[in-house]
Amino acid sequence: MPVHRRLLTENASYALARDAVENRAFAFETGLETSARAGVTVIPVVVHVVHRTPEQNISDAQIAGQIEVLNRDYRMLNPDISKVPEVWQSLTADCRIEFALATEDPFGAPTDGITRTETASDLFRTDDGIKFAASGGHDAWPADRYLNLWVAPRIEDPDPTLGEILGYAQFPGGPPETDGVVIGHRFFGTTGTAQAPFDLGRTATHEVGHWLNLFHIWGDDGQGCSGTDFVADTPNAGGPNFGTPTFPHVTCNNAPDGDMFVNYMDYTDDIAMFMFTQGQAARIDATLEGARSSFLKP
């Protein structure tokens, strides 16, 4: 959200683009428009590994494991989907998206979908420095053809009270040269340098959700119970949930079922998040038939 607010302040075209994105999302959420997308959409991915130490130069296997997690979670094939409380089982959604490492680079040459850049930087901030070779990172591949995933040595928010963060993403409608997702190497994939409690690949599931225009389920209003994620089937929550909550966890007069802390768009540990809802899938449909329609095959 700090990245979103920064872009709203700095970039007038972003604000206009966001209005269009949200108008389309509202139409899909309310049934004024319905999805024409057929089958499963496959999104080519390029992973830019930016590292200072050999350990941070994560393996191909760690990257492949992360892609597998994305494919399970977005197709509702994750084994832990059965842990969704019964009251929300009927809301779970197959988002009909799969992810595949790119096989062709922007110039048409064969690729494994991975770039590797040694950097002098110990950490990057949410100012997008990692997305440019000139500042020690790697330039994005064309955002209308690839989901750019940057793997960082460490990410910090400019707010010193927040310190290290797991990752961040850019919502649809932003500048193409900074479009994509950034994740710290210790929160990426399920093997190698991935560390508990964020070692099941769900940081990427969450951040790619933002890339597809999903908001946090509590609406980012602190703990005021006045925010919204613009999705009707995710109960409003009184701020983010952390760790592994016990069902039900009631806030914001949302009894008896309470917060949907098992949703990928909360802040719980990887082991405690299992689902997207049908309303969230509708927002993703709106994105793929709008701002990110370049990923749909003709």
mmCIF file of N, CA, C and O in Angstrom, residues 21-58:
data_model
loop_
_atom_site.group_PDB
_atom_site.id
_atom_site.type_symbol
_atom_site.label_atom_id
_atom_site.label_comp_id
_atom_site.label_asym_id
_atom_site.label_seq_id
_atom_site.Cartn_x
_atom_site.Cartn_y
_atom_site.Cartn_z
ATOM 1 N N VAL A 21 -9.383 0.645 -13.687
ATOM 2 C CA VAL A 21 -9.259 -0.721 -13.183
ATOM 3 C C VAL A 21 -10.358 -1.019 -12.169
ATOM 4 O O VAL A 21 -11.010 -2.071 -12.206
ATOM 5 N N GLU A 22 -10.590 -0.081 -11.252
ATOM 6 C CA GLU A 22 -11.587 -0.313 -10.208
ATOM 7 C C GLU A 22 -13.018 -0.262 -10.747
ATOM 8 O O GLU A 22 -13.901 -0.974 -10.262
ATOM 9 N N ASN A 23 -13.262 0.566 -11.743
ATOM 10 C CA ASN A 23 -14.596 0.587 -12.353
ATOM 11 C C ASN A 23 -14.921 -0.764 -12.987
ATOM 12 O O ASN A 23 -16.038 -1.278 -12.859
ATOM 13 N N ARG A 24 -13.937 -1.346 -13.663
ATOM 14 C CA ARG A 24 -14.156 -2.657 -14.262
ATOM 15 C C ARG A 24 -14.329 -3.716 -13.171
ATOM 16 O O ARG A 24 -15.197 -4.600 -13.273
ATOM 17 N N ALA A 25 -13.513 -3.660 -12.130
ATOM 18 C CA ALA A 25 -13.625 -4.627 -11.037
ATOM 19 C C ALA A 25 -15.001 -4.562 -10.390
ATOM 20 O O ALA A 25 -15.607 -5.597 -10.057
ATOM 21 N N PHE A 26 -15.517 -3.359 -10.201
ATOM 22 C CA PHE A 26 -16.852 -3.196 -9.607
ATOM 23 C C PHE A 26 -17.908 -3.837 -10.495
ATOM 24 O O PHE A 26 -18.833 -4.503 -10.007
ATOM 25 N N ALA A 27 -17.787 -3.674 -11.789
ATOM 26 C CA ALA A 27 -18.768 -4.245 -12.713
ATOM 27 C C ALA A 27 -18.760 -5.773 -12.638
ATOM 28 O O ALA A 27 -19.815 -6.410 -12.668
ATOM 29 N N PHE A 28 -17.579 -6.368 -12.519
ATOM 30 C CA PHE A 28 -17.494 -7.822 -12.411
ATOM 31 C C PHE A 28 -17.998 -8.303 -11.064
ATOM 32 O O PHE A 28 -18.690 -9.325 -10.973
ATOM 33 N N GLU A 29 -17.659 -7.586 -9.997
ATOM 34 C CA GLU A 29 -18.072 -7.982 -8.649
ATOM 35 C C GLU A 29 -19.585 -7.945 -8.503
ATOM 36 O O GLU A 29 -20.184 -8.809 -7.852
ATOM 37 N N THR A 30 -20.220 -6.967 -9.105
ATOM 38 C CA THR A 30 -21.671 -6.793 -8.945
ATOM 39 C C THR A 30 -22.489 -7.518 -10.002
ATOM 40 O O THR A 30 -23.716 -7.481 -9.966
ATOM 41 N N GLY A 31 -21.826 -8.161 -10.953
ATOM 42 C CA GLY A 31 -22.548 -8.899 -11.979
ATOM 43 C C GLY A 31 -22.984 -8.082 -13.166
ATOM 44 O O GLY A 31 -23.665 -8.598 -14.060
ATOM 45 N N LEU A 32 -22.598 -6.793 -13.222
ATOM 46 C CA LEU A 32 -22.918 -5.982 -14.393
ATOM 47 C C LEU A 32 -22.178 -6.483 -15.627
ATOM 48 O O LEU A 32 -22.645 -6.314 -16.761
ATOM 49 N N GLU A 33 -20.992 -7.072 -15.402
ATOM 50 C CA GLU A 33 -20.257 -7.731 -16.463
ATOM 51 C C GLU A 33 -19.888 -9.131 -15.993
ATOM 52 O O GLU A 33 -19.702 -9.370 -14.799
ATOM 53 N N THR A 34 -19.802 -10.055 -16.919
ATOM 54 C CA THR A 34 -19.388 -11.410 -16.590
ATOM 55 C C THR A 34 -18.172 -11.782 -17.422
ATOM 56 O O THR A 34 -17.944 -11.238 -18.506
ATOM 57 N N SER A 35 -17.418 -12.722 -16.906
ATOM 58 C CA SER A 35 -16.162 -13.080 -17.544
ATOM 59 C C SER A 35 -16.390 -13.832 -18.849
ATOM 60 O O SER A 35 -17.215 -14.752 -18.922
ATOM 61 N N ALA A 36 -15.659 -13.431 -19.864
ATOM 62 C CA ALA A 36 -15.651 -14.151 -21.139
ATOM 63 C C ALA A 36 -14.404 -15.012 -21.274
ATOM 64 O O ALA A 36 -14.224 -15.683 -22.288
ATOM 65 N N ARG A 37 -13.555 -14.984 -20.245
ATOM 66 C CA ARG A 37 -12.296 -15.731 -20.300
ATOM 67 C C ARG A 37 -12.576 -17.232 -20.268
ATOM 68 O O ARG A 37 -13.266 -17.721 -19.368
ATOM 69 N N ALA A 38 -12.049 -17.952 -21.229
ATOM 70 C CA ALA A 38 -12.288 -19.387 -21.331
ATOM 71 C C ALA A 38 -11.060 -20.164 -20.876
ATOM 72 O O ALA A 38 -9.927 -19.789 -21.173
ATOM 73 N N GLY A 39 -11.293 -21.236 -20.145
ATOM 74 C CA GLY A 39 -10.197 -22.107 -19.751
ATOM 75 C C GLY A 39 -9.243 -21.477 -18.767
ATOM 76 O O GLY A 39 -9.610 -20.599 -17.979
ATOM 77 N N VAL A 40 -7.986 -21.922 -18.836
ATOM 78 C CA VAL A 40 -6.946 -21.494 -17.901
ATOM 79 C C VAL A 40 -5.985 -20.547 -18.613
ATOM 80 O O VAL A 40 -5.536 -20.823 -19.725
ATOM 81 N N THR A 41 -5.685 -19.432 -17.967
ATOM 82 C CA THR A 41 -4.727 -18.467 -18.509
ATOM 83 C C THR A 41 -3.339 -18.785 -17.974
ATOM 84 O O THR A 41 -3.146 -18.886 -16.758
ATOM 85 N N VAL A 42 -2.379 -18.956 -18.874
ATOM 86 C CA VAL A 42 -1.002 -19.241 -18.481
ATOM 87 C C VAL A 42 -0.190 -17.951 -18.578
ATOM 88 O O VAL A 42 -0.166 -17.299 -19.622
ATOM 89 N N ILE A 43 0.453 -17.581 -17.482
ATOM 90 C CA ILE A 43 1.225 -16.340 -17.415
ATOM 91 C C ILE A 43 2.718 -16.648 -17.407
ATOM 92 O O ILE A 43 3.220 -17.319 -16.497
ATOM 93 N N PRO A 44 3.452 -16.195 -18.419
ATOM 94 C CA PRO A 44 4.907 -16.393 -18.423
ATOM 95 C C PRO A 44 5.567 -15.571 -17.298
ATOM 96 O O PRO A 44 5.199 -14.415 -17.067
ATOM 97 N N VAL A 45 6.513 -16.175 -16.633
ATOM 98 C CA VAL A 45 7.181 -15.556 -15.484
ATOM 99 C C VAL A 45 8.674 -15.474 -15.748
ATOM 100 O O VAL A 45 9.285 -16.423 -16.261
ATOM 101 N N VAL A 46 9.267 -14.334 -15.403
ATOM 102 C CA VAL A 46 10.716 -14.235 -15.352
ATOM 103 C C VAL A 46 11.106 -13.915 -13.915
ATOM 104 O O VAL A 46 10.533 -13.019 -13.287
ATOM 105 N N VAL A 47 12.045 -14.677 -13.382
ATOM 106 C CA VAL A 47 12.527 -14.482 -12.019
ATOM 107 C C VAL A 47 13.907 -13.842 -12.083
ATOM 108 O O VAL A 47 14.856 -14.438 -12.615
ATOM 109 N N HIS A 48 14.012 -12.625 -11.566
ATOM 110 C CA HIS A 48 15.285 -11.896 -11.529
ATOM 111 C C HIS A 48 15.907 -12.092 -10.142
ATOM 112 O O HIS A 48 15.453 -11.476 -9.164
ATOM 113 N N VAL A 49 16.905 -12.948 -10.042
ATOM 114 C CA VAL A 49 17.573 -13.202 -8.768
ATOM 115 C C VAL A 49 18.685 -12.171 -8.607
ATOM 116 O O VAL A 49 19.674 -12.182 -9.349
ATOM 117 N N VAL A 50 18.516 -11.276 -7.636
ATOM 118 C CA VAL A 50 19.509 -10.235 -7.361
ATOM 119 C C VAL A 50 20.176 -10.598 -6.038
ATOM 120 O O VAL A 50 19.517 -10.683 -5.003
ATOM 121 N N HIS A 51 21.476 -10.836 -6.062
ATOM 122 C CA HIS A 51 22.150 -11.418 -4.894
ATOM 123 C C HIS A 51 23.479 -10.730 -4.637
ATOM 124 O O HIS A 51 24.151 -10.259 -5.560
ATOM 125 N N ARG A 52 23.856 -10.698 -3.378
ATOM 126 C CA ARG A 52 25.201 -10.235 -3.020
ATOM 127 C C ARG A 52 26.089 -11.407 -2.614
ATOM 128 O O ARG A 52 27.284 -11.410 -2.882
ATOM 129 N N THR A 53 25.490 -12.410 -1.955
ATOM 130 C CA THR A 53 26.250 -13.571 -1.495
ATOM 131 C C THR A 53 25.849 -14.805 -2.305
ATOM 132 O O THR A 53 24.762 -14.851 -2.888
ATOM 133 N N PRO A 54 26.691 -15.833 -2.328
ATOM 134 C CA PRO A 54 26.320 -17.066 -3.027
ATOM 135 C C PRO A 54 25.029 -17.683 -2.495
ATOM 136 O O PRO A 54 24.241 -18.228 -3.268
ATOM 137 N N GLU A 55 24.805 -17.603 -1.179
ATOM 138 C CA GLU A 55 23.581 -18.170 -0.597
ATOM 139 C C GLU A 55 22.336 -17.502 -1.170
ATOM 140 O O GLU A 55 21.319 -18.162 -1.438
ATOM 141 N N GLN A 56 22.412 -16.191 -1.380
ATOM 142 C CA GLN A 56 21.260 -15.454 -1.898
ATOM 143 C C GLN A 56 20.980 -15.752 -3.366
ATOM 144 O O GLN A 56 19.879 -15.477 -3.858
ATOM 145 N N ASN A 57 21.931 -16.332 -4.054
ATOM 146 C CA ASN A 57 21.767 -16.710 -5.448
ATOM 147 C C ASN A 57 21.033 -18.051 -5.487
ATOM 148 O O ASN A 57 21.607 -19.093 -5.766
ATOM 149 N N ILE A 58 19.741 -18.010 -5.210
ATOM 150 C CA ILE A 58 18.965 -19.221 -4.942
ATOM 151 C C ILE A 58 18.955 -20.154 -6.149
ATOM 152 O O ILE A 58 19.119 -19.742 -7.294
#
